């Protein structure tokens, strides 16, 4: 099979060392499925892996890619949930290896894709929408009528949180560092936007909420943005710690937590999916039903071929992506060529 292989770890900021090359495929063991992939989602986490900054260190050469969508090619002994030919969505934190023609993984890490959803439209869905839904619904108990502040809102998990927040009935304040990207986020549903490069973040959120602050703050950026989120989350509010895209891991002053009645809540989605594969499958299938019904519309910013993997990752590194990009195999390219029904692309 063909796979996007990371041949060496690189410094942060330099292009990743990725090559499309032949790679051995793996027959499914008991409980596994082998999936012929249409596409894989490109994540910030892939950059962390190629620069050796991810919590799990991989030694090159290895195949990149955590999530994807495709068609079941073969089932290992004992698999009853799937049969060859089923359309599946998968997330594969342990094995990774989704930037490839095919991947073999435990059947528990895949779910059925409802008819009518194009596989290349959904390949980048599991990590972003799974993380954001787990954070908002399971960790912060977001309610209809809440004010939700989503920081880094143009990014993968940020834009998913905006869309999920609107679906769940919240008023959404989207923050980011670029006016053009913020306009795109507003077009995707955010009620208000704040540019944290040009405006005082905490003060603007307090102004927009008549000094109350946000009931729920969603923070995948960290650093100064987290500090501002501490000052702009309402009394008895919930501040979700999702990630540190900005680089600095912040510290939460305990006096603010005490006097603000704040719940500072971690959202370790990767760990959740590994510990609870059944709950993950239930969560993901529920979200896919929302996509099928038109209540959720994932955005694919740009589609690349596998041979353009380094370019796609560089775009993430340069903060040029709105939402998510996907990398397509030849099957994915063929799906796009034969089906122009989707209108979810920006470009
Ligand atoms: N908790 C979990 O299970 C989980 C799951 C997935 C991801 N994450 C983490 O969440 C964070 C965001 O992931 P993502 O997929 O949304 O990434 P992304 O698509 O690259 O988006 C990150 C956003 O953060 C903002 N940002 C601010 N400072 C930045 C900087 N120095 N470098 C890059 N971006 C910066 C950018 O918006 P502006 O340009 O508008 O500032 C960007 O749109 C990462 O730390 C990732 O590891 C956590």
PDB file of N, CA and C and ligand atoms in Angstrom, residues 12 42-48 54-55 91 93 127-128 130-132 134-135 151-160 175-179 181-182 185 194-197 218-222 225 241-248 266-273 315-325, ligand 1:
ATOM      1  N   UNK A  12      10.262  22.518  15.272  1.00  0.00           N
ATOM      2  CA  UNK A  12       9.004  23.255  15.168  1.00  0.00           C
ATOM      3  C   UNK A  12       9.193  24.433  14.200  1.00  0.00           C
ATOM      4  N   UNK A  42      -6.371  16.170   8.846  1.00  0.00           N
ATOM      5  CA  UNK A  42      -5.059  16.756   9.204  1.00  0.00           C
ATOM      6  C   UNK A  42      -5.223  17.540  10.502  1.00  0.00           C
ATOM      7  N   UNK A  43      -4.425  17.199  11.513  1.00  0.00           N
ATOM      8  CA  UNK A  43      -4.585  17.795  12.844  1.00  0.00           C
ATOM      9  C   UNK A  43      -3.338  18.504  13.337  1.00  0.00           C
ATOM     10  N   UNK A  44      -3.564  19.473  14.236  1.00  0.00           N
ATOM     11  CA  UNK A  44      -2.473  20.123  14.966  1.00  0.00           C
ATOM     12  C   UNK A  44      -1.615  19.040  15.639  1.00  0.00           C
ATOM     13  N   UNK A  45      -2.261  18.011  16.154  1.00  0.00           N
ATOM     14  CA  UNK A  45      -1.546  16.919  16.825  1.00  0.00           C
ATOM     15  C   UNK A  45      -0.535  16.231  15.909  1.00  0.00           C
ATOM     16  N   UNK A  46      -0.818  16.207  14.589  1.00  0.00           N
ATOM     17  CA  UNK A  46       0.142  15.597  13.657  1.00  0.00           C
ATOM     18  C   UNK A  46       1.451  16.384  13.654  1.00  0.00           C
ATOM     19  N   UNK A  47       1.328  17.716  13.798  1.00  0.00           N
ATOM     20  CA  UNK A  47       2.534  18.548  13.885  1.00  0.00           C
ATOM     21  C   UNK A  47       3.310  18.240  15.157  1.00  0.00           C
ATOM     22  N   UNK A  48       2.543  18.043  16.255  1.00  0.00           N
ATOM     23  CA  UNK A  48       3.211  17.713  17.521  1.00  0.00           C
ATOM     24  C   UNK A  48       3.979  16.398  17.369  1.00  0.00           C
ATOM     25  N   UNK A  54       4.618  15.529  20.903  1.00  0.00           N
ATOM     26  CA  UNK A  54       3.400  14.848  21.350  1.00  0.00           C
ATOM     27  C   UNK A  54       3.721  14.042  22.604  1.00  0.00           C
ATOM     28  N   UNK A  55       2.667  13.836  23.458  1.00  0.00           N
ATOM     29  CA  UNK A  55       2.933  13.115  24.721  1.00  0.00           C
ATOM     30  C   UNK A  55       3.454  11.696  24.485  1.00  0.00           C
ATOM     31  N   UNK A  91     -11.238   6.515  14.372  1.00  0.00           N
ATOM     32  CA  UNK A  91     -10.257   7.320  15.114  1.00  0.00           C
ATOM     33  C   UNK A  91      -9.323   6.345  15.797  1.00  0.00           C
ATOM     34  N   UNK A  93      -6.134   6.536  17.924  1.00  0.00           N
ATOM     35  CA  UNK A  93      -5.068   7.196  18.678  1.00  0.00           C
ATOM     36  C   UNK A  93      -3.845   6.309  18.904  1.00  0.00           C
ATOM     37  N   UNK A 127     -11.953  13.720  15.466  1.00  0.00           N
ATOM     38  CA  UNK A 127     -11.149  14.326  16.526  1.00  0.00           C
ATOM     39  C   UNK A 127     -11.715  15.685  16.954  1.00  0.00           C
ATOM     40  N   UNK A 128     -12.036  16.528  15.999  1.00  0.00           N
ATOM     41  CA  UNK A 128     -12.496  17.882  16.347  1.00  0.00           C
ATOM     42  C   UNK A 128     -13.888  17.873  16.953  1.00  0.00           C
ATOM     43  N   UNK A 130     -15.568  15.278  18.042  1.00  0.00           N
ATOM     44  CA  UNK A 130     -15.590  14.420  19.230  1.00  0.00           C
ATOM     45  C   UNK A 130     -15.056  15.171  20.442  1.00  0.00           C
ATOM     46  N   UNK A 131     -13.907  15.825  20.281  1.00  0.00           N
ATOM     47  CA  UNK A 131     -13.304  16.579  21.388  1.00  0.00           C
ATOM     48  C   UNK A 131     -14.262  17.661  21.882  1.00  0.00           C
ATOM     49  N   UNK A 132     -14.791  18.434  20.943  1.00  0.00           N
ATOM     50  CA  UNK A 132     -15.590  19.593  21.341  1.00  0.00           C
ATOM     51  C   UNK A 132     -16.914  19.158  21.955  1.00  0.00           C
ATOM     52  N   UNK A 134     -17.453  16.243  23.520  1.00  0.00           N
ATOM     53  CA  UNK A 134     -17.097  15.672  24.827  1.00  0.00           C
ATOM     54  C   UNK A 134     -16.883  16.800  25.842  1.00  0.00           C
ATOM     55  N   UNK A 135     -16.169  17.846  25.409  1.00  0.00           N
ATOM     56  CA  UNK A 135     -15.888  18.965  26.319  1.00  0.00           C
ATOM     57  C   UNK A 135     -17.178  19.703  26.697  1.00  0.00           C
ATOM     58  N   UNK A 151     -12.532  30.159  22.269  1.00  0.00           N
ATOM     59  CA  UNK A 151     -11.263  30.795  21.910  1.00  0.00           C
ATOM     60  C   UNK A 151     -10.580  29.971  20.802  1.00  0.00           C
ATOM     61  N   UNK A 152      -9.740  30.652  20.016  1.00  0.00           N
ATOM     62  CA  UNK A 152      -9.120  29.952  18.877  1.00  0.00           C
ATOM     63  C   UNK A 152     -10.198  29.363  17.987  1.00  0.00           C
ATOM     64  N   UNK A 153     -11.257  30.169  17.741  1.00  0.00           N
ATOM     65  CA  UNK A 153     -12.489  29.628  17.157  1.00  0.00           C
ATOM     66  C   UNK A 153     -12.361  29.259  15.684  1.00  0.00           C
ATOM     67  N   UNK A 154     -11.303  29.716  15.008  1.00  0.00           N
ATOM     68  CA  UNK A 154     -11.170  29.359  13.592  1.00  0.00           C
ATOM     69  C   UNK A 154     -10.441  28.032  13.422  1.00  0.00           C
ATOM     70  N   UNK A 155      -9.905  27.482  14.496  1.00  0.00           N
ATOM     71  CA  UNK A 155      -9.141  26.235  14.403  1.00  0.00           C
ATOM     72  C   UNK A 155     -10.053  25.018  14.347  1.00  0.00           C
ATOM     73  N   UNK A 156      -9.424  23.848  14.310  1.00  0.00           N
ATOM     74  CA  UNK A 156     -10.182  22.603  14.173  1.00  0.00           C
ATOM     75  C   UNK A 156     -11.178  22.385  15.297  1.00  0.00           C
ATOM     76  N   UNK A 157     -10.689  22.322  16.545  1.00  0.00           N
ATOM     77  CA  UNK A 157     -11.632  22.084  17.649  1.00  0.00           C
ATOM     78  C   UNK A 157     -12.480  23.331  17.894  1.00  0.00           C
ATOM     79  N   UNK A 158     -11.909  24.532  17.658  1.00  0.00           N
ATOM     80  CA  UNK A 158     -12.650  25.774  17.891  1.00  0.00           C
ATOM     81  C   UNK A 158     -13.880  25.869  17.009  1.00  0.00           C
ATOM     82  N   UNK A 159     -13.723  25.670  15.712  1.00  0.00           N
ATOM     83  CA  UNK A 159     -14.876  25.797  14.820  1.00  0.00           C
ATOM     84  C   UNK A 159     -15.919  24.720  15.118  1.00  0.00           C
ATOM     85  N   UNK A 160     -15.451  23.529  15.471  1.00  0.00           N
ATOM     86  CA  UNK A 160     -16.403  22.473  15.863  1.00  0.00           C
ATOM     87  C   UNK A 160     -17.189  22.915  17.101  1.00  0.00           C
ATOM     88  N   UNK A 175     -13.568  33.850  19.428  1.00  0.00           N
ATOM     89  CA  UNK A 175     -12.382  34.707  19.486  1.00  0.00           C
ATOM     90  C   UNK A 175     -11.258  34.120  18.643  1.00  0.00           C
ATOM     91  N   UNK A 176     -10.388  35.007  18.153  1.00  0.00           N
ATOM     92  CA  UNK A 176      -9.270  34.572  17.327  1.00  0.00           C
ATOM     93  C   UNK A 176      -8.371  35.749  17.039  1.00  0.00           C
ATOM     94  N   UNK A 177      -7.323  35.487  16.247  1.00  0.00           N
ATOM     95  CA  UNK A 177      -6.326  36.529  16.029  1.00  0.00           C
ATOM     96  C   UNK A 177      -6.309  37.086  14.622  1.00  0.00           C
ATOM     97  N   UNK A 178      -7.346  36.811  13.842  1.00  0.00           N
ATOM     98  CA  UNK A 178      -7.309  37.235  12.445  1.00  0.00           C
ATOM     99  C   UNK A 178      -8.732  37.577  11.986  1.00  0.00           C
ATOM    100  N   UNK A 179      -8.917  38.834  11.542  1.00  0.00           N
ATOM    101  CA  UNK A 179     -10.268  39.291  11.192  1.00  0.00           C
ATOM    102  C   UNK A 179     -10.896  38.475  10.067  1.00  0.00           C
ATOM    103  N   UNK A 181     -10.343  35.336   9.211  1.00  0.00           N
ATOM    104  CA  UNK A 181     -10.779  34.022   9.704  1.00  0.00           C
ATOM    105  C   UNK A 181     -12.007  34.180  10.604  1.00  0.00           C
ATOM    106  N   UNK A 182     -12.036  35.265  11.389  1.00  0.00           N
ATOM    107  CA  UNK A 182     -13.197  35.471  12.275  1.00  0.00           C
ATOM    108  C   UNK A 182     -14.463  35.731  11.464  1.00  0.00           C
ATOM    109  N   UNK A 185     -15.735  32.450  10.544  1.00  0.00           N
ATOM    110  CA  UNK A 185     -16.342  31.769  11.691  1.00  0.00           C
ATOM    111  C   UNK A 185     -17.751  32.328  11.950  1.00  0.00           C
ATOM    112  N   UNK A 194     -14.475  38.354  18.632  1.00  0.00           N
ATOM    113  CA  UNK A 194     -13.510  39.249  19.272  1.00  0.00           C
ATOM    114  C   UNK A 194     -12.122  38.871  18.753  1.00  0.00           C
ATOM    115  N   UNK A 195     -11.368  39.868  18.287  1.00  0.00           N
ATOM    116  CA  UNK A 195     -10.001  39.621  17.833  1.00  0.00           C
ATOM    117  C   UNK A 195      -9.050  39.843  19.010  1.00  0.00           C
ATOM    118  N   UNK A 196      -8.421  38.767  19.493  1.00  0.00           N
ATOM    119  CA  UNK A 196      -7.574  38.913  20.690  1.00  0.00           C
ATOM    120  C   UNK A 196      -6.201  39.510  20.389  1.00  0.00           C
ATOM    121  N   UNK A 197      -5.922  39.760  19.109  1.00  0.00           N
ATOM    122  CA  UNK A 197      -4.672  40.478  18.808  1.00  0.00           C
ATOM    123  C   UNK A 197      -4.886  41.977  18.885  1.00  0.00           C
ATOM    124  N   UNK A 218     -14.312  27.940  26.377  1.00  0.00           N
ATOM    125  CA  UNK A 218     -13.682  26.772  25.736  1.00  0.00           C
ATOM    126  C   UNK A 218     -12.309  27.224  25.259  1.00  0.00           C
ATOM    127  N   UNK A 219     -11.224  26.664  25.836  1.00  0.00           N
ATOM    128  CA  UNK A 219      -9.892  27.208  25.536  1.00  0.00           C
ATOM    129  C   UNK A 219      -8.918  26.152  24.996  1.00  0.00           C
ATOM    130  N   UNK A 220      -8.703  26.140  23.677  1.00  0.00           N
ATOM    131  CA  UNK A 220      -7.664  25.275  23.114  1.00  0.00           C
ATOM    132  C   UNK A 220      -6.346  26.013  22.871  1.00  0.00           C
ATOM    133  N   UNK A 221      -6.224  27.262  23.346  1.00  0.00           N
ATOM    134  CA  UNK A 221      -5.049  28.090  23.023  1.00  0.00           C
ATOM    135  C   UNK A 221      -4.073  28.182  24.195  1.00  0.00           C
ATOM    136  N   UNK A 222      -4.592  28.386  25.416  1.00  0.00           N
ATOM    137  CA  UNK A 222      -3.706  28.512  26.586  1.00  0.00           C
ATOM    138  C   UNK A 222      -3.040  29.881  26.653  1.00  0.00           C
ATOM    139  N   UNK A 225      -4.471  33.793  26.466  1.00  0.00           N
ATOM    140  CA  UNK A 225      -5.906  33.583  26.200  1.00  0.00           C
ATOM    141  C   UNK A 225      -6.559  32.903  27.410  1.00  0.00           C
ATOM    142  N   UNK A 241     -10.368  23.413  29.728  1.00  0.00           N
ATOM    143  CA  UNK A 241      -8.968  23.361  29.294  1.00  0.00           C
ATOM    144  C   UNK A 241      -8.883  22.282  28.217  1.00  0.00           C
ATOM    145  N   UNK A 242      -8.672  22.736  26.963  1.00  0.00           N
ATOM    146  CA  UNK A 242      -8.738  21.808  25.829  1.00  0.00           C
ATOM    147  C   UNK A 242      -7.361  21.597  25.199  1.00  0.00           C
ATOM    148  N   UNK A 243      -6.536  22.649  25.151  1.00  0.00           N
ATOM    149  CA  UNK A 243      -5.215  22.502  24.539  1.00  0.00           C
ATOM    150  C   UNK A 243      -4.392  23.758  24.699  1.00  0.00           C
ATOM    151  N   UNK A 244      -3.181  23.712  24.125  1.00  0.00           N
ATOM    152  CA  UNK A 244      -2.217  24.801  24.304  1.00  0.00           C
ATOM    153  C   UNK A 244      -1.585  25.163  22.959  1.00  0.00           C
ATOM    154  N   UNK A 245      -2.435  25.461  21.972  1.00  0.00           N
ATOM    155  CA  UNK A 245      -1.920  25.764  20.633  1.00  0.00           C
ATOM    156  C   UNK A 245      -0.952  26.941  20.666  1.00  0.00           C
ATOM    157  N   UNK A 246      -1.144  27.865  21.620  1.00  0.00           N
ATOM    158  CA  UNK A 246      -0.285  29.050  21.709  1.00  0.00           C
ATOM    159  C   UNK A 246       1.093  28.741  22.276  1.00  0.00           C
ATOM    160  N   UNK A 247       1.284  27.568  22.850  1.00  0.00           N
ATOM    161  CA  UNK A 247       2.605  27.157  23.315  1.00  0.00           C
ATOM    162  C   UNK A 247       2.818  27.228  24.823  1.00  0.00           C
ATOM    163  N   UNK A 248       2.227  28.234  25.507  1.00  0.00           N
ATOM    164  CA  UNK A 248       2.477  28.350  26.955  1.00  0.00           C
ATOM    165  C   UNK A 248       1.383  27.619  27.736  1.00  0.00           C
ATOM    166  N   UNK A 266     -10.760  19.900  32.768  1.00  0.00           N
ATOM    167  CA  UNK A 266      -9.977  19.330  31.667  1.00  0.00           C
ATOM    168  C   UNK A 266     -10.873  18.526  30.734  1.00  0.00           C
ATOM    169  N   UNK A 267     -10.472  18.488  29.461  1.00  0.00           N
ATOM    170  CA  UNK A 267     -11.252  17.716  28.479  1.00  0.00           C
ATOM    171  C   UNK A 267     -10.316  16.770  27.722  1.00  0.00           C
ATOM    172  N   UNK A 268      -9.870  15.688  28.383  1.00  0.00           N
ATOM    173  CA  UNK A 268      -8.902  14.775  27.757  1.00  0.00           C
ATOM    174  C   UNK A 268      -9.606  13.752  26.863  1.00  0.00           C
ATOM    175  N   UNK A 269      -9.979  14.206  25.671  1.00  0.00           N
ATOM    176  CA  UNK A 269     -10.805  13.371  24.784  1.00  0.00           C
ATOM    177  C   UNK A 269     -10.075  12.089  24.354  1.00  0.00           C
ATOM    178  N   UNK A 270      -8.763  12.222  24.038  1.00  0.00           N
ATOM    179  CA  UNK A 270      -8.015  11.039  23.604  1.00  0.00           C
ATOM    180  C   UNK A 270      -8.093   9.938  24.657  1.00  0.00           C
ATOM    181  N   UNK A 271      -7.851  10.303  25.896  1.00  0.00           N
ATOM    182  CA  UNK A 271      -7.906   9.329  26.996  1.00  0.00           C
ATOM    183  C   UNK A 271      -9.308   8.757  27.149  1.00  0.00           C
ATOM    184  N   UNK A 272     -10.315   9.622  27.005  1.00  0.00           N
ATOM    185  CA  UNK A 272     -11.710   9.178  27.111  1.00  0.00           C
ATOM    186  C   UNK A 272     -12.010   8.109  26.052  1.00  0.00           C
ATOM    187  N   UNK A 273     -11.566   8.347  24.814  1.00  0.00           N
ATOM    188  CA  UNK A 273     -11.895   7.388  23.745  1.00  0.00           C
ATOM    189  C   UNK A 273     -11.173   6.062  23.969  1.00  0.00           C
ATOM    190  N   UNK A 315       0.377  24.348   6.308  1.00  0.00           N
ATOM    191  CA  UNK A 315      -0.743  25.296   6.365  1.00  0.00           C
ATOM    192  C   UNK A 315      -1.305  25.379   7.794  1.00  0.00           C
ATOM    193  N   UNK A 316      -1.341  24.241   8.472  1.00  0.00           N
ATOM    194  CA  UNK A 316      -1.789  24.235   9.880  1.00  0.00           C
ATOM    195  C   UNK A 316      -0.784  25.021  10.726  1.00  0.00           C
ATOM    196  N   UNK A 317       0.516  24.749  10.486  1.00  0.00           N
ATOM    197  CA  UNK A 317       1.560  25.417  11.273  1.00  0.00           C
ATOM    198  C   UNK A 317       1.501  26.928  11.101  1.00  0.00           C
ATOM    199  N   UNK A 318       1.133  27.365   9.895  1.00  0.00           N
ATOM    200  CA  UNK A 318       1.098  28.814   9.614  1.00  0.00           C
ATOM    201  C   UNK A 318      -0.252  29.441   9.956  1.00  0.00           C
ATOM    202  N   UNK A 319      -1.131  28.710  10.609  1.00  0.00           N
ATOM    203  CA  UNK A 319      -2.448  29.188  11.072  1.00  0.00           C
ATOM    204  C   UNK A 319      -3.304  29.669   9.910  1.00  0.00           C
ATOM    205  N   UNK A 320      -3.195  28.975   8.772  1.00  0.00           N
ATOM    206  CA  UNK A 320      -3.931  29.403   7.584  1.00  0.00           C
ATOM    207  C   UNK A 320      -5.201  28.586   7.361  1.00  0.00           C
ATOM    208  N   UNK A 321      -5.449  27.622   8.253  1.00  0.00           N
ATOM    209  CA  UNK A 321      -6.606  26.741   8.041  1.00  0.00           C
ATOM    210  C   UNK A 321      -7.807  27.245   8.836  1.00  0.00           C
ATOM    211  N   UNK A 322      -8.968  27.231   8.199  1.00  0.00           N
ATOM    212  CA  UNK A 322     -10.215  27.515   8.925  1.00  0.00           C
ATOM    213  C   UNK A 322     -10.907  26.171   9.108  1.00  0.00           C
ATOM    214  N   UNK A 323     -10.962  25.704  10.340  1.00  0.00           N
ATOM    215  CA  UNK A 323     -11.558  24.376  10.595  1.00  0.00           C
ATOM    216  C   UNK A 323     -10.566  23.287  10.270  1.00  0.00           C
ATOM    217  N   UNK A 324     -10.750  22.634   9.145  1.00  0.00           N
ATOM    218  CA  UNK A 324     -10.041  21.379   8.919  1.00  0.00           C
ATOM    219  C   UNK A 324      -9.691  21.127   7.464  1.00  0.00           C
ATOM    220  N   UNK A 325      -8.517  20.497   7.236  1.00  0.00           N
ATOM    221  CA  UNK A 325      -8.162  20.013   5.895  1.00  0.00           C
ATOM    222  C   UNK A 325      -8.159  18.483   5.917  1.00  0.00           C
TER     223      UNK A 325
HETATM  224  N1  LIG B   1      -8.228  17.898  24.613  1.00  0.00           N
HETATM  225  C1  LIG B   1      -8.117  17.111  23.565  1.00  0.00           C
HETATM  226  O1  LIG B   1      -8.407  15.926  23.608  1.00  0.00           O
HETATM  227  C2  LIG B   1      -7.644  17.735  22.266  1.00  0.00           C
HETATM  228  C3  LIG B   1      -8.097  17.228  21.030  1.00  0.00           C
HETATM  229  C4  LIG B   1      -7.691  17.880  19.861  1.00  0.00           C
HETATM  230  C5  LIG B   1      -6.820  18.965  19.930  1.00  0.00           C
HETATM  231  N2  LIG B   1      -6.375  19.387  21.142  1.00  0.00           N
HETATM  232  C6  LIG B   1      -5.473  20.533  21.268  1.00  0.00           C
HETATM  233  O2  LIG B   1      -6.202  21.712  21.004  1.00  0.00           O
HETATM  234  C7  LIG B   1      -5.316  22.688  20.446  1.00  0.00           C
HETATM  235  C8  LIG B   1      -5.922  23.213  19.158  1.00  0.00           C
HETATM  236  O3  LIG B   1      -6.059  22.154  18.224  1.00  0.00           O
HETATM  237  P1  LIG B   1      -6.701  22.436  16.794  1.00  0.00           P
HETATM  238  O4  LIG B   1      -6.780  21.150  16.091  1.00  0.00           O
HETATM  239  O5  LIG B   1      -7.910  23.268  16.927  1.00  0.00           O
HETATM  240  O6  LIG B   1      -5.527  23.323  16.146  1.00  0.00           O
HETATM  241  P2  LIG B   1      -5.642  24.350  14.930  1.00  0.00           P
HETATM  242  O7  LIG B   1      -6.654  23.868  13.965  1.00  0.00           O
HETATM  243  O8  LIG B   1      -4.266  24.585  14.450  1.00  0.00           O
HETATM  244  O9  LIG B   1      -6.233  25.672  15.613  1.00  0.00           O
HETATM  245  C9  LIG B   1      -5.577  26.309  16.673  1.00  0.00           C
HETATM  246  C10 LIG B   1      -6.062  27.737  16.749  1.00  0.00           C
HETATM  247  O10 LIG B   1      -5.423  28.343  17.861  1.00  0.00           O
HETATM  248  C11 LIG B   1      -5.084  29.681  17.563  1.00  0.00           C
HETATM  249  N3  LIG B   1      -3.701  29.971  17.984  1.00  0.00           N
HETATM  250  C12 LIG B   1      -3.345  30.899  18.878  1.00  0.00           C
HETATM  251  N4  LIG B   1      -2.022  30.933  19.057  1.00  0.00           N
HETATM  252  C13 LIG B   1      -1.516  30.003  18.224  1.00  0.00           C
HETATM  253  C14 LIG B   1      -0.197  29.574  17.928  1.00  0.00           C
HETATM  254  N5  LIG B   1       0.879  30.116  18.528  1.00  0.00           N
HETATM  255  N6  LIG B   1      -0.030  28.594  17.018  1.00  0.00           N
HETATM  256  C15 LIG B   1      -1.087  28.028  16.419  1.00  0.00           C
HETATM  257  N7  LIG B   1      -2.376  28.394  16.649  1.00  0.00           N
HETATM  258  C16 LIG B   1      -2.584  29.371  17.547  1.00  0.00           C
HETATM  259  C17 LIG B   1      -5.213  29.857  16.034  1.00  0.00           C
HETATM  260  O11 LIG B   1      -6.209  30.839  15.792  1.00  0.00           O
HETATM  261  P3  LIG B   1      -5.777  32.340  15.459  1.00  0.00           P
HETATM  262  O12 LIG B   1      -4.801  32.273  14.330  1.00  0.00           O
HETATM  263  O13 LIG B   1      -7.065  32.986  15.108  1.00  0.00           O
HETATM  264  O14 LIG B   1      -5.160  32.875  16.735  1.00  0.00           O
HETATM  265  C18 LIG B   1      -5.690  28.515  15.521  1.00  0.00           C
HETATM  266  O15 LIG B   1      -6.809  28.634  14.665  1.00  0.00           O
HETATM  267  C19 LIG B   1      -3.968  22.005  20.271  1.00  0.00           C
HETATM  268  O16 LIG B   1      -3.157  22.316  21.376  1.00  0.00           O
HETATM  269  C20 LIG B   1      -4.323  20.534  20.262  1.00  0.00           C
HETATM  270  O17 LIG B   1      -3.240  19.729  20.676  1.00  0.00           O
HETATM  271  C21 LIG B   1      -6.781  18.817  22.302  1.00  0.00           C
END
